[in-house]
CSV table of C-alpha atoms and ligand atoms in Angstrom, one decimal:
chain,number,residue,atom,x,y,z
L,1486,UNK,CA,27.5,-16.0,-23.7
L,1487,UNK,CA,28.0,-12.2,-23.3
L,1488,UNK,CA,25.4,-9.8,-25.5
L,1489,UNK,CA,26.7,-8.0,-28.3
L,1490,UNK,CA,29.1,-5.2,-27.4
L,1491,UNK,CA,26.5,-1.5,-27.9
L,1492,UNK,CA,27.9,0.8,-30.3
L,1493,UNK,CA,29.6,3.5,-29.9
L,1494,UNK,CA,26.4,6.1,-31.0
L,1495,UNK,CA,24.2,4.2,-28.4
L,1496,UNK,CA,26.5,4.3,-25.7
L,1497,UNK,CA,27.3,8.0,-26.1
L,1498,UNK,CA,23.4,8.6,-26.1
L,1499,UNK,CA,23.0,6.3,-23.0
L,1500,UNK,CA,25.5,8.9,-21.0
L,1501,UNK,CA,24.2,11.8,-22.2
L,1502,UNK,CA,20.6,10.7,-21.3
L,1503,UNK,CA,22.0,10.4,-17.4
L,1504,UNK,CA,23.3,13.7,-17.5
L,1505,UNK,CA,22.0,17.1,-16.2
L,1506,UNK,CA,23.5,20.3,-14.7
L,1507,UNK,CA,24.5,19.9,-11.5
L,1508,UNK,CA,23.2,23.1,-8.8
L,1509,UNK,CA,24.3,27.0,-9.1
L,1510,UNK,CA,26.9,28.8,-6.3
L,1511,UNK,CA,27.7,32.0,-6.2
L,1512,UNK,CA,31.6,32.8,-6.8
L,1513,UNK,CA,34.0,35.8,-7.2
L,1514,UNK,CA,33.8,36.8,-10.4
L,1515,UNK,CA,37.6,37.0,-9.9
L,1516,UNK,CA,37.5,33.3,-9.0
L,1517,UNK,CA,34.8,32.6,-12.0
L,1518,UNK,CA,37.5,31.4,-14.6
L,1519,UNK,CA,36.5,28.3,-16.7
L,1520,UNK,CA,33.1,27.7,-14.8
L,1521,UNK,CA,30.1,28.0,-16.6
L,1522,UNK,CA,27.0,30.6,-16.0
L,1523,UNK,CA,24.3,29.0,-14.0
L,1524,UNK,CA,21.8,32.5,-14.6
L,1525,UNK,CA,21.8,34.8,-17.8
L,1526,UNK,CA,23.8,37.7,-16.5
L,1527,UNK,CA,21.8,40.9,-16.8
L,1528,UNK,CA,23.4,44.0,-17.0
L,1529,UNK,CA,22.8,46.7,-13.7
L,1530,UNK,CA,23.5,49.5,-16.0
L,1531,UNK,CA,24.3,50.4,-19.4
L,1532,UNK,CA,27.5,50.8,-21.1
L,1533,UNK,CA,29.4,53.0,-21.9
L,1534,UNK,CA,27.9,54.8,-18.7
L,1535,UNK,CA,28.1,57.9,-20.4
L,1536,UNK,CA,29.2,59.3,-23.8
L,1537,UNK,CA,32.8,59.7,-24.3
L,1538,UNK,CA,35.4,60.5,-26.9
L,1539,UNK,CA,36.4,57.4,-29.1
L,1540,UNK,CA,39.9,59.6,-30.1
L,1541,UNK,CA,42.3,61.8,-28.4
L,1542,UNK,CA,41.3,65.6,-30.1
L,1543,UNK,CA,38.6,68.4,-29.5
L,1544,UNK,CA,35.2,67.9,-28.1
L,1545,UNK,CA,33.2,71.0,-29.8
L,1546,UNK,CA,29.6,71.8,-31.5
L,1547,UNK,CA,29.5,70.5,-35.1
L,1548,UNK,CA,27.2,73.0,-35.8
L,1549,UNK,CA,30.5,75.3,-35.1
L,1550,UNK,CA,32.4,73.6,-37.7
L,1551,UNK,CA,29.3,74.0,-40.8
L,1552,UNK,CA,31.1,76.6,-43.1
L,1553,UNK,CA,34.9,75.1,-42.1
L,1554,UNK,CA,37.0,74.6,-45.3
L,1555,UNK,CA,40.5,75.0,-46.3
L,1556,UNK,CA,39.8,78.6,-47.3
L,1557,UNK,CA,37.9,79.5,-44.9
L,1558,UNK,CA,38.8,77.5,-41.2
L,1559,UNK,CA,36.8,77.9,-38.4
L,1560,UNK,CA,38.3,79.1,-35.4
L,1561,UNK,CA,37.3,78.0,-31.6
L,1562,UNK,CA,38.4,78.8,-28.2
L,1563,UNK,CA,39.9,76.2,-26.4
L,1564,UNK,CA,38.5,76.5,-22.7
L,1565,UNK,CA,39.5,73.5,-20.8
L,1566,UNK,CA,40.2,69.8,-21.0
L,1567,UNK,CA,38.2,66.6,-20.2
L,1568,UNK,CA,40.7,63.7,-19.7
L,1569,UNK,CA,39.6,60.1,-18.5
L,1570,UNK,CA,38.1,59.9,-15.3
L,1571,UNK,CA,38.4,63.8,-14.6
L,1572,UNK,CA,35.6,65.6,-16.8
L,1573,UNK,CA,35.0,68.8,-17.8
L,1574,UNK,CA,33.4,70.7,-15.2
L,1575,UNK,CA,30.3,73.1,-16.9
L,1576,UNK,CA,28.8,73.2,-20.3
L,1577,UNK,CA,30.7,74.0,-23.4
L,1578,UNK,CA,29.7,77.4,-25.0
L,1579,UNK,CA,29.3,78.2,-28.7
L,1580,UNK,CA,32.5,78.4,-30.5
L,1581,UNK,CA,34.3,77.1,-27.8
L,1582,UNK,CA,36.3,73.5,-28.0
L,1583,UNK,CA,38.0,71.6,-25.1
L,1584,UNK,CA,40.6,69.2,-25.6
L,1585,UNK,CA,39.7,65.4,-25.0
L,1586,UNK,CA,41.3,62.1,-24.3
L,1587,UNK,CA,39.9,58.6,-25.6
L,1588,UNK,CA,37.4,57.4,-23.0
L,1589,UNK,CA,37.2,60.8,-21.4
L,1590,UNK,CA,33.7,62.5,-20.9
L,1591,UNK,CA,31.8,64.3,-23.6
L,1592,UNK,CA,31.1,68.2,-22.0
L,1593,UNK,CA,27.7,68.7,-21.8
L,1594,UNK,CA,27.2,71.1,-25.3
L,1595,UNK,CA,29.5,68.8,-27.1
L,1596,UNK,CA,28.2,66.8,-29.9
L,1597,UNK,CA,31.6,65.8,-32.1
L,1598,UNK,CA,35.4,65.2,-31.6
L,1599,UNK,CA,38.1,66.4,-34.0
L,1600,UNK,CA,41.0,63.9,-34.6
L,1601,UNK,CA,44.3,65.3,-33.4
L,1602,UNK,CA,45.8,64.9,-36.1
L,1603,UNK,CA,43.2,66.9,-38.1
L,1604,UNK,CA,43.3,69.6,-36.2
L,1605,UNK,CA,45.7,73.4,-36.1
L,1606,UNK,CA,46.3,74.9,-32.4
L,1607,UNK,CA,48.0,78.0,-32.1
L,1608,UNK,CA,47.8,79.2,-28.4
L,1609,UNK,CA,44.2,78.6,-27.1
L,1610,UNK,CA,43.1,78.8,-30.9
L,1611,UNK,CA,41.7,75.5,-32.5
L,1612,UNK,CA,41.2,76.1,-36.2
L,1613,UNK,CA,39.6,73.4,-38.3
L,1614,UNK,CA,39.2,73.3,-42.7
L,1615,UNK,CA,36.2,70.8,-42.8
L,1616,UNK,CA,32.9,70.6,-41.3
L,1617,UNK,CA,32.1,67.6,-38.6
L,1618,UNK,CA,28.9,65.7,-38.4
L,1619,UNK,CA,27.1,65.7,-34.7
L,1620,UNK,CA,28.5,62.2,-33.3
L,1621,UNK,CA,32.0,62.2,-35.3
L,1622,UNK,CA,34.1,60.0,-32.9
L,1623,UNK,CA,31.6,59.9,-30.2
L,1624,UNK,CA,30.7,56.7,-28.2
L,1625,UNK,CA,27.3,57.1,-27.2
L,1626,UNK,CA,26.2,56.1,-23.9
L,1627,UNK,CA,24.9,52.8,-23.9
L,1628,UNK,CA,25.9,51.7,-27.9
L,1629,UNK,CA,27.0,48.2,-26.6
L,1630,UNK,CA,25.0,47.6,-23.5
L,1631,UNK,CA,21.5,48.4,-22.7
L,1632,UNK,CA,21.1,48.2,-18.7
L,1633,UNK,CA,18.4,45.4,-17.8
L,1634,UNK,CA,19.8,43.9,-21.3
L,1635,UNK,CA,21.1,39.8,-20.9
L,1636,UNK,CA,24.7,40.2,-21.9
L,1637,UNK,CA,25.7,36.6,-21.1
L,1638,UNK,CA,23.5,34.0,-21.4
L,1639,UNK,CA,23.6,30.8,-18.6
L,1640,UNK,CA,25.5,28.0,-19.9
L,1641,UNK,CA,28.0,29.9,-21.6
L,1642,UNK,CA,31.8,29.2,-20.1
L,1643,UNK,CA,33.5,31.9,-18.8
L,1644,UNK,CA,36.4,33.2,-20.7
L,1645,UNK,CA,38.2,36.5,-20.3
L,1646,UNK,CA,36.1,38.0,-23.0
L,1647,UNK,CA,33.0,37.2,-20.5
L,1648,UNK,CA,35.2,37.9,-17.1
L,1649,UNK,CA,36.1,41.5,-18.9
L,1650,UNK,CA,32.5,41.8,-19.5
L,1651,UNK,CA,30.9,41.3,-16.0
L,1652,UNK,CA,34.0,43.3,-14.8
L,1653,UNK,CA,33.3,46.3,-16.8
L,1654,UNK,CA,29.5,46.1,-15.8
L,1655,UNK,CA,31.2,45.8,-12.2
L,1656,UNK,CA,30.0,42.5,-10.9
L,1657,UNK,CA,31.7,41.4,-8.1
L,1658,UNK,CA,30.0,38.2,-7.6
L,1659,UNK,CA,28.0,35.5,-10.5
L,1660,UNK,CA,25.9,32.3,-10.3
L,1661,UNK,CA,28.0,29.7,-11.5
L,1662,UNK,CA,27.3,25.8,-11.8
L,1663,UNK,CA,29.0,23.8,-8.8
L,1664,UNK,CA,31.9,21.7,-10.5
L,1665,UNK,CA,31.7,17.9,-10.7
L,1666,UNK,CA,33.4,16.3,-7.6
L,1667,UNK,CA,35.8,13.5,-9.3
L,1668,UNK,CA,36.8,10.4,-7.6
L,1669,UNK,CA,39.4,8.5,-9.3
L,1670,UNK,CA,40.6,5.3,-9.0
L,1671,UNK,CA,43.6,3.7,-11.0
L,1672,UNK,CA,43.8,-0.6,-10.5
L,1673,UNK,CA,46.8,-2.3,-11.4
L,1674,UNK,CA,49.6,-5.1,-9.3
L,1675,UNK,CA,52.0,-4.0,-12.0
L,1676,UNK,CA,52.2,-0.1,-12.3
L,1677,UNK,CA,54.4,1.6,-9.5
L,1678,UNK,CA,54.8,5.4,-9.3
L,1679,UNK,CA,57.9,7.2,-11.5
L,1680,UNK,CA,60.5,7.8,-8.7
L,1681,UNK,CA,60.3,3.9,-7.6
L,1682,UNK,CA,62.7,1.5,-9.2
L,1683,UNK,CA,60.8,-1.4,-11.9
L,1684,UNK,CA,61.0,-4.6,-10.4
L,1685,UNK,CA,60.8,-7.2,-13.5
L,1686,UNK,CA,57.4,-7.0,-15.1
L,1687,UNK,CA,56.2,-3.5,-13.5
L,1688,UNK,CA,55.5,-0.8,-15.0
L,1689,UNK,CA,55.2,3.1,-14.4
L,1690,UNK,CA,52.2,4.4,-13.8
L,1691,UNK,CA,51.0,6.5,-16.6
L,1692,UNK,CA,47.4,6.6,-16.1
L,1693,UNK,CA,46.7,8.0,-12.9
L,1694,UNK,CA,48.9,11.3,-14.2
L,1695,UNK,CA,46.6,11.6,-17.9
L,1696,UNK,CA,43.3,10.9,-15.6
L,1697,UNK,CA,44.0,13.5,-13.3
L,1698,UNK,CA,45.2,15.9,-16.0
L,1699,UNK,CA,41.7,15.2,-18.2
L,1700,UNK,CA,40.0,15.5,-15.3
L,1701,UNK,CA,41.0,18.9,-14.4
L,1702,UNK,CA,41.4,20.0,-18.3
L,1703,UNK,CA,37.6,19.1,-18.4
L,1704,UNK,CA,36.1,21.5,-15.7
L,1705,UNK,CA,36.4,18.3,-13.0
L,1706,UNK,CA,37.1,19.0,-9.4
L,1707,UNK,CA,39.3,15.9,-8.6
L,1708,UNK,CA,37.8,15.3,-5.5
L,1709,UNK,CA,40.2,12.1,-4.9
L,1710,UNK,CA,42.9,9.7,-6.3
L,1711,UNK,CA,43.5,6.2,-5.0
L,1712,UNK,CA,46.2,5.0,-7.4
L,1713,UNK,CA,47.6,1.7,-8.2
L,1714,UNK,CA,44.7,0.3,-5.9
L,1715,UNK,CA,45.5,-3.7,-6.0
L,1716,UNK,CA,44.1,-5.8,-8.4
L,1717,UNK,CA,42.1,-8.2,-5.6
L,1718,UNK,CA,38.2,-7.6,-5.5
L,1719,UNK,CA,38.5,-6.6,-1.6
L,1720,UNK,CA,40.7,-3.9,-2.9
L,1721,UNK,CA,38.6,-2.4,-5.4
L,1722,UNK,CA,35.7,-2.6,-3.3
L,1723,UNK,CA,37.4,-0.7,-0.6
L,1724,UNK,CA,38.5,2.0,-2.6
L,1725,UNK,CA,34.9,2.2,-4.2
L,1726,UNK,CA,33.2,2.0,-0.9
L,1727,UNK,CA,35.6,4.8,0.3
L,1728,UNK,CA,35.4,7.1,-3.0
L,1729,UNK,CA,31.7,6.6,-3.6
L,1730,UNK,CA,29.9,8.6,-0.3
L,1731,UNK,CA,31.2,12.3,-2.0
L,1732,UNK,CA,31.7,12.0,-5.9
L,1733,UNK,CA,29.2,13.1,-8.4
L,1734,UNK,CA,31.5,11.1,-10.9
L,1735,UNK,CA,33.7,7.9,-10.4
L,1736,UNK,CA,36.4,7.4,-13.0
L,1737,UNK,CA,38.2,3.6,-12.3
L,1738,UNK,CA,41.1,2.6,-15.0
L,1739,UNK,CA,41.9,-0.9,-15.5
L,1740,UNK,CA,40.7,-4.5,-14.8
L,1741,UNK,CA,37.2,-3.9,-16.2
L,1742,UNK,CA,38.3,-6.6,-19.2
L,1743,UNK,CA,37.2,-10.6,-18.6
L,1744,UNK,CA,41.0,-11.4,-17.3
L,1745,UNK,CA,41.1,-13.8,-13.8
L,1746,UNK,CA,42.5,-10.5,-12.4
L,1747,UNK,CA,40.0,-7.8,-13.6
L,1748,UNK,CA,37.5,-7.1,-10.4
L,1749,UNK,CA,36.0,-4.3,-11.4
L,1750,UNK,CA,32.7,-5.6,-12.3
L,1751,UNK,CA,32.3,-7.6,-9.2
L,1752,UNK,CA,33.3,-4.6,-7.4
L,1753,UNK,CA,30.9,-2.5,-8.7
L,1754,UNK,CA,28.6,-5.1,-8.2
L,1755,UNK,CA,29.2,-5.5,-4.5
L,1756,UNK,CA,29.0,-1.8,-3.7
L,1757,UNK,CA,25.3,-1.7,-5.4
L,1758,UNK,CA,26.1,0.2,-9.0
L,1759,UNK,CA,23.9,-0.2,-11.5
L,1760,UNK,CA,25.3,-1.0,-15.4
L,1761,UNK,CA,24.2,0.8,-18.2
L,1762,UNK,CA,26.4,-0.9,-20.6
L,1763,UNK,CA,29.9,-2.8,-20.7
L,1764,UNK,CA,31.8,-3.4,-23.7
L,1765,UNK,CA,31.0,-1.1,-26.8
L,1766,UNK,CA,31.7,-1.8,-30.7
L,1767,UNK,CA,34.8,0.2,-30.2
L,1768,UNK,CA,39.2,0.5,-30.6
L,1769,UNK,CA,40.2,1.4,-28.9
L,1770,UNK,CA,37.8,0.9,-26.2
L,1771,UNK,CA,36.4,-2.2,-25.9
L,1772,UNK,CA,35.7,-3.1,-22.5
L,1773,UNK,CA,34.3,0.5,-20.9
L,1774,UNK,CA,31.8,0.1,-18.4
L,1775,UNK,CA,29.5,2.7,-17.6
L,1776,UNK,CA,26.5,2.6,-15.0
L,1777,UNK,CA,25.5,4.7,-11.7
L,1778,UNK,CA,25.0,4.7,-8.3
L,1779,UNK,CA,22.1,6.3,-5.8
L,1780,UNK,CA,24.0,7.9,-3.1
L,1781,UNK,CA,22.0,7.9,0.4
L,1782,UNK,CA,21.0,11.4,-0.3
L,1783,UNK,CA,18.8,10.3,-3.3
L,1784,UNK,CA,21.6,11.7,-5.9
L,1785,UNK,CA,22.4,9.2,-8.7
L,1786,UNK,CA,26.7,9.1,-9.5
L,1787,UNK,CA,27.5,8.5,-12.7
L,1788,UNK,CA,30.4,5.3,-12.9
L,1789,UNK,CA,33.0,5.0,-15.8
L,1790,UNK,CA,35.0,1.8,-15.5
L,1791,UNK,CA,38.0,2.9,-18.5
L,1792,UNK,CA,40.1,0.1,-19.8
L,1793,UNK,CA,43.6,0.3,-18.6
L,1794,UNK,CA,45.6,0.5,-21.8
L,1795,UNK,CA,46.6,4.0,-21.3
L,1796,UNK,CA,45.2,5.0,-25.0
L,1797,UNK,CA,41.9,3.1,-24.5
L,1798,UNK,CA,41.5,5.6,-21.4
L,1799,UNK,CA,42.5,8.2,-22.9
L,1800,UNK,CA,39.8,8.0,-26.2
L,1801,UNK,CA,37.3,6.6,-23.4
L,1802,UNK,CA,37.7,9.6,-21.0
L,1803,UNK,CA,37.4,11.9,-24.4
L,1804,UNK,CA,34.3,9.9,-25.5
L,1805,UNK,CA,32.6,9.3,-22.3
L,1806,UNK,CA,33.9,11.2,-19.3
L,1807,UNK,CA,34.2,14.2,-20.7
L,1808,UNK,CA,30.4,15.2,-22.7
L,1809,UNK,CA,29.5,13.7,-19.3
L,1810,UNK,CA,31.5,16.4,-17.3
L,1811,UNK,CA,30.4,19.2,-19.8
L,1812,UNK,CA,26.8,18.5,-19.0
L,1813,UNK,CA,27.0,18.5,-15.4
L,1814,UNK,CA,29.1,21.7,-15.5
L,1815,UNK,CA,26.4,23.1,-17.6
L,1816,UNK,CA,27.4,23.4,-20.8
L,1817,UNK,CA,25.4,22.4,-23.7
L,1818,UNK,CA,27.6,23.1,-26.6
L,1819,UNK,CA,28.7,20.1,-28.1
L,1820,UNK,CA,32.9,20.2,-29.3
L,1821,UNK,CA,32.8,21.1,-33.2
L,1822,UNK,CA,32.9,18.2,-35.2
L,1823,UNK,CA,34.5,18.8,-38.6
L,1824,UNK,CA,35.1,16.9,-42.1
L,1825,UNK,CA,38.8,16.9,-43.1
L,1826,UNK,CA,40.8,15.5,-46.1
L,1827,UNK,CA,42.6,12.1,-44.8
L,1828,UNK,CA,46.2,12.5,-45.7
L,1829,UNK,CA,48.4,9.6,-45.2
L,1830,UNK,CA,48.8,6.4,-46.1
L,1831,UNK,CA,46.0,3.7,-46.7
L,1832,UNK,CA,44.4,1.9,-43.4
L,1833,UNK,CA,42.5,-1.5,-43.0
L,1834,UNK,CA,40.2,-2.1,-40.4
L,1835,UNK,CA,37.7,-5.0,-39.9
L,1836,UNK,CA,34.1,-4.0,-40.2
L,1837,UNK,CA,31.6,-4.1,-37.1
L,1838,UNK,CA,33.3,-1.7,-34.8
L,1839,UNK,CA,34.1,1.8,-35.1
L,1840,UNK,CA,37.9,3.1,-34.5
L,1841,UNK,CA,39.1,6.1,-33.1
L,1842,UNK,CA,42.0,7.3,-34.2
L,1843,UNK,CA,44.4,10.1,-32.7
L,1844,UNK,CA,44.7,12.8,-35.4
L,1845,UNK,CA,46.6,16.7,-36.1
L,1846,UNK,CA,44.2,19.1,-38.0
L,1847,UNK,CA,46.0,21.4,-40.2
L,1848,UNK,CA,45.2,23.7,-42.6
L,1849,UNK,CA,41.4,25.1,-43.0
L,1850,UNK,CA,37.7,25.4,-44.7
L,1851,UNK,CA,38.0,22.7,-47.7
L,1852,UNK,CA,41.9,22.6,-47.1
L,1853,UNK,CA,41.3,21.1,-43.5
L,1854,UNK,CA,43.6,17.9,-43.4
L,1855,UNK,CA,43.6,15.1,-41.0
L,1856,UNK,CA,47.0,13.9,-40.4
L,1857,UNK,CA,47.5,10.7,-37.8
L,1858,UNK,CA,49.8,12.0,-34.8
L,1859,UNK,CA,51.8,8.4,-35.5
L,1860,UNK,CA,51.5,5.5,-37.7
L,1861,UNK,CA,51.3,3.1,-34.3
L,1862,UNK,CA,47.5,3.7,-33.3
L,1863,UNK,CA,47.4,0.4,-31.0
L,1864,UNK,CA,45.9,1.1,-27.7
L,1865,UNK,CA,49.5,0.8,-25.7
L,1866,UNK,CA,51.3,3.2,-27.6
L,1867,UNK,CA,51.4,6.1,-25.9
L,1868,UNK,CA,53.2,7.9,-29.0
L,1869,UNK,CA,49.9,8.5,-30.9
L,1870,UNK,CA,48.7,11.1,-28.1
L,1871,UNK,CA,51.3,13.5,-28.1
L,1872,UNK,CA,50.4,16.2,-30.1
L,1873,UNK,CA,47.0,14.9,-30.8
L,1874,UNK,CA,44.4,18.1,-31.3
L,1875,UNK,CA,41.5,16.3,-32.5
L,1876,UNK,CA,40.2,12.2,-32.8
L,1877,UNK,CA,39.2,10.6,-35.8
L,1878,UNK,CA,36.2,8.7,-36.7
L,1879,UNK,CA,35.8,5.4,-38.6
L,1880,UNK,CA,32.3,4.4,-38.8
L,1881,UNK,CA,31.6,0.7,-38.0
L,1882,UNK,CA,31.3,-0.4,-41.9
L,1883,UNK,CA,34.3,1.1,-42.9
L,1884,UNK,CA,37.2,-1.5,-44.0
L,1885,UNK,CA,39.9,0.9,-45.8
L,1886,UNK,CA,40.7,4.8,-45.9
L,1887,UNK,CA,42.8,6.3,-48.5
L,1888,UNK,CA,44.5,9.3,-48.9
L,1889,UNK,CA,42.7,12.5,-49.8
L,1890,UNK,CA,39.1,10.8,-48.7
L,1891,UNK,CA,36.6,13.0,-46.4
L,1892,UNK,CA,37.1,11.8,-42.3
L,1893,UNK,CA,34.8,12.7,-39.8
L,1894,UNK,CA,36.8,14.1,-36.8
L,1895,UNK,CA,36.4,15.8,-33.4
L,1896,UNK,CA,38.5,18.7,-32.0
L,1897,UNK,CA,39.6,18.4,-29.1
L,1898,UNK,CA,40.5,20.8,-25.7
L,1899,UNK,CA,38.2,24.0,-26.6
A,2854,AMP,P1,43.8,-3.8,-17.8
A,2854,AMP,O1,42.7,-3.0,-18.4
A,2854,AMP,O2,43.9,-3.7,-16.3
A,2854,AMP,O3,43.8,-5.2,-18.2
A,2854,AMP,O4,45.2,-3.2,-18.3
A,2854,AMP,C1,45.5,-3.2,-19.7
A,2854,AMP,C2,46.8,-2.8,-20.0
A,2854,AMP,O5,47.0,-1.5,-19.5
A,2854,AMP,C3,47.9,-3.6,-19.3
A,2854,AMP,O6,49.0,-3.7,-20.2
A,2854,AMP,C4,48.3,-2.8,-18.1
A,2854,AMP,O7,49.6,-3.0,-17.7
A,2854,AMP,C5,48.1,-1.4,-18.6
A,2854,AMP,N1,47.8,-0.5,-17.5
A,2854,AMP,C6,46.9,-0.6,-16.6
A,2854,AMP,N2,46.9,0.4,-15.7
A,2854,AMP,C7,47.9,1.2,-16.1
A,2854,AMP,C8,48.5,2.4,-15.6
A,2854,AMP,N3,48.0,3.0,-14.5
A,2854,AMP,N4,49.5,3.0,-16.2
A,2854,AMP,C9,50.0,2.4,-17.3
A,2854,AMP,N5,49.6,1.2,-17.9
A,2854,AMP,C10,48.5,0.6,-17.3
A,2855,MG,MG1,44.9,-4.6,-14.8
């Protein structure tokens, strides 16, 4: 008698609960794409480093410019330029103006820029018919950085809005956390590599290609991939025993079902791993295995034995594997989870497990609609992942969904 399969909330929550963030290194900021902040970054200095002109024109006095109007223009001397990254050199004196470029210093004595295009030069005459307040067009320094202020706060992922932002503040080096090392192992007689001619009954290998892809999607450092491992318990074991002494994560695909030929679960068995669960109310999905290892340095590795029908990997790697990698990379974030209109036609389901479905989003706000990325949602067919931006939910008691009812679903790749 096996115990009742956990469901799918439970098992989630039984990953998570093994989860932290692994240690910080430090990298080039240049080489800092996609990892995740291990320290809030605080900025050195402020920014903008020192007021500058927010539009090409005139840098003057505004207090220069008080009676300007139509009738009666003020005129100003134009005595030099400030252009980016070569200032004006002195202080500018009353009723004078120098001519500025966007980003280029303020002149010491300078308070306001005229536009351009608001402006009349004849010679080195600059004549202007309306009065300018102190600060007209002016970027003050500091206005979007404070130095000693936390500009980006640890755990957040870092994208080029973030690299730009510890480039500009002229970081050449940040605290990021280490990636997860990921050892993968595909199991299989039947699968051969694409290249190989099919012998009757074989298969190409499709798996070991979408693991290795999720894998490095998610923020995983695939640290190696014994594919096609035979489906004999010595082989598994090997391939465990030689994967096991570096990973922080262990992804295996295939035989973890009851079959004579499934020796996952003695091989896991015989190299010391611990289970945390195996089978979960779930379709597709059924048979995952999860559990962990202690390494000989005291470190526990986390275990995910993923059925081997290519989509019940796939929705097991997005359910399991990957909140699992986001928290050892360090982020706590969870993906958004968002209620859409299902439209398409009506589905049955038995009660008692829940099903994950592979779903477009389109549209948005109460518009957002759920569309299934193919009618065939069985866990071979390969068809219902292409394309597929988001999963689907199904709670356990559900037994039918109709067009234009409310689905819970999960985007997918942010
Ligand atoms: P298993 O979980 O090993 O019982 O496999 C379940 C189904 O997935 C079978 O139809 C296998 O042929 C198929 N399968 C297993 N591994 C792979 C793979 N690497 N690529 C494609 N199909 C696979
Ligand atoms: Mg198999």
């Amino acid at each position: 008698l096996t115990p009742a399969p956990i469901s799918l909330q439970d098992a989630q929550a039984a990953v998570k609960a093994r989860c932290a963030p692994l240690e910080s290194e430090t990298v080039k900021t240049s080489e800092a794409a996609g990892r995740v902040l291990a320290r809030d970054f605080v900025a050195p200095s402020s920014m903008p480093a020192f007021a500058n002109s927010a539009m090409d024109g005139f840098a003057l006095r505004a207090a220069d410019s008080a009676d300007a109007s139509p009738a009666t223009p003020a005129a100003l001397r134009l005595i030099g330029e400030s252009r980016a990254g070569r200032p004006f050199d002195g202080t500018l004196p009353a009723q004078g103006a120098i001519r500025i470029s966007t980003g280029a210093s303020m002149p010491d004595g300078a308070d306001c820029v005229l536009r351009v295009e608001n402006s009349v030069v004849s010679g080195d005459e600059l004549r202007l018919e309306k009065a300018l307040q102190a600060g007209n067009d002016v970027r003050p320094a500091g206005d979007d950085i404070a130095a000693g202020q936390t500009t980006i706060a640890s755990g957040t992922p870092l994208g080029s809005g973030e690299l730009a932002l510890a480039n500009a503040l002229g970081a050449q080096e940040l605290e990021v956390v280490r990636r997860p090392l990921v050892g993968l192992i595909t199991t299989g007689d039947e699968v051969v590599p694409p290249g190989e001619p099919l012998q009757p009954g074989q298969i190409y290998d499709s798996n070991s290609a979408m693991l290795r892809a999720l894998i490095d999607e998610h923020g995983g450092e695939l640290q190696a991939v014994r594919p096609r491992v035979a489906d004999s318990l010595q082989s598994v074991t090997e391939a465990l025993e030689a994967t096991l002494p570096d990973a922080d994560v262990v992804v295996l695909c295939g035989g973890v079902s009851m079959g004579e030929h499934d020796h996952v679960k003695p091989a896991l068995q015989t190299v010391g791993a611990q289970q945390v669960f195996w089978q979960v109310a779930l379709r597709p999905g059924h048979p995952t295995w999860f559990g962990t290892h202690e390494r000989a340095d005291g470190r526990t590795q986390l275990i995910f034995g993923l059925p081997g029908n290519p989509v019940s990997a796939w929705v097991t790697f997005q359910l399991f594997v990957a909140p699992a990698l986001r928290l050892l990379r360090g982020i706590e974030r969870e993906p958004l989870r968002l209620n859409a209109t299902y439209s398409g036609d009506e589905l049955k389901k038995r009660a008692g497990f829940a099903q994950v479905l592979r779903c477009r989003l389109t549209g948005g706000g109460d518009e957002l609609q759920a569309e299934l990325t193919s009618e065939n949602q069985r866990s071979h067919a390969l068809s219902s992942l292409v394309g597929a931006d988001a999963l689907m939910f199904l709670p356990p008691e559900t037994e039918r969904l109709q067009n234009g009812e409310r689905v819970a679903t999960e985007a997918l790749r942010q």
